[in-house]
């Protein structure tokens, strides 16, 4: 029973995009590992920009900075 957890930024990802990601990941597990799609679970967690850090700052802060 595969379980895949995908974490992405809460950044205007549409329901269709999430559906495509779930289908694509499931398809890879079926094709590559021979897993049964009926027992394959994919969970997408959307993380707020303020809760995702990089280079010591949140993504929200980094996006406010002028581009170099």
Coordinates of C-alpha atoms in Angstrom, one line a residue:
X1 CA 0.0 0.0 0.0
X2 CA 2.0 3.0 -1.2
X3 CA 1.5 6.3 0.5
X4 CA 3.1 9.4 -1.1
X5 CA 3.0 12.8 0.7
X6 CA 3.7 15.8 -1.5
X7 CA 4.3 19.2 0.1
X8 CA 3.9 22.2 -2.1
X9 CA 3.6 25.9 -1.5
X10 CA 0.1 27.2 -1.1
X11 CA 0.6 29.3 -4.2
X12 CA -2.5 29.3 -6.4
X13 CA -2.3 25.7 -7.4
X14 CA -5.6 24.7 -9.0
X15 CA -7.7 21.7 -8.2
X16 CA -7.0 20.4 -11.8
X17 CA -3.2 20.7 -11.2
X18 CA -3.5 18.8 -8.0
X19 CA -5.6 16.1 -9.7
X20 CA -3.0 15.8 -12.4
X21 CA -0.2 15.5 -9.8
X22 CA -2.1 12.7 -8.0
X23 CA -2.8 10.9 -11.3
X24 CA 0.8 11.3 -12.4
X25 CA 2.4 10.0 -9.2
X26 CA -0.1 7.1 -9.1
X27 CA 0.8 6.3 -12.8
X28 CA 4.5 6.2 -12.0
X29 CA 4.0 3.8 -9.1
X30 CA 1.9 1.5 -11.3
X31 CA 4.3 1.6 -14.3
X32 CA 7.6 1.5 -12.4
X33 CA 6.9 -0.6 -9.3
X34 CA 3.8 -2.5 -10.4
X35 CA 1.7 -1.1 -7.6
X36 CA -2.0 -1.5 -7.5
X37 CA -3.7 1.9 -8.0
X38 CA -6.6 0.8 -5.8
X39 CA -4.3 0.7 -2.8
X40 CA -2.1 3.7 -3.7
X41 CA -2.6 6.9 -1.7
X42 CA -1.3 10.4 -2.6
X43 CA -1.7 13.3 -0.2
X44 CA -0.9 16.9 -1.1
X45 CA -0.2 19.2 1.8
X46 CA -0.2 22.9 0.8
X47 CA 2.1 24.9 3.1
X48 CA 1.6 28.7 3.5
X49 CA 4.3 30.8 2.1
X50 CA 5.0 32.1 5.6
X51 CA 5.7 28.5 6.8
X52 CA 8.2 27.5 4.2
X53 CA 11.7 28.8 4.6
X54 CA 14.8 29.1 2.4
X55 CA 18.1 30.9 3.0
X56 CA 17.0 31.8 6.5
X57 CA 13.8 33.6 5.4
X58 CA 10.2 32.6 4.6
X59 CA 9.2 32.4 1.0
X60 CA 6.8 35.2 1.6
X61 CA 9.7 37.4 2.8
X62 CA 11.9 36.3 -0.1
X63 CA 9.3 37.2 -2.7
X64 CA 9.0 40.7 -1.3
X65 CA 12.6 41.4 -2.0
X66 CA 13.6 43.1 -5.2
X67 CA 15.0 40.8 -7.8
X68 CA 18.8 41.2 -8.1

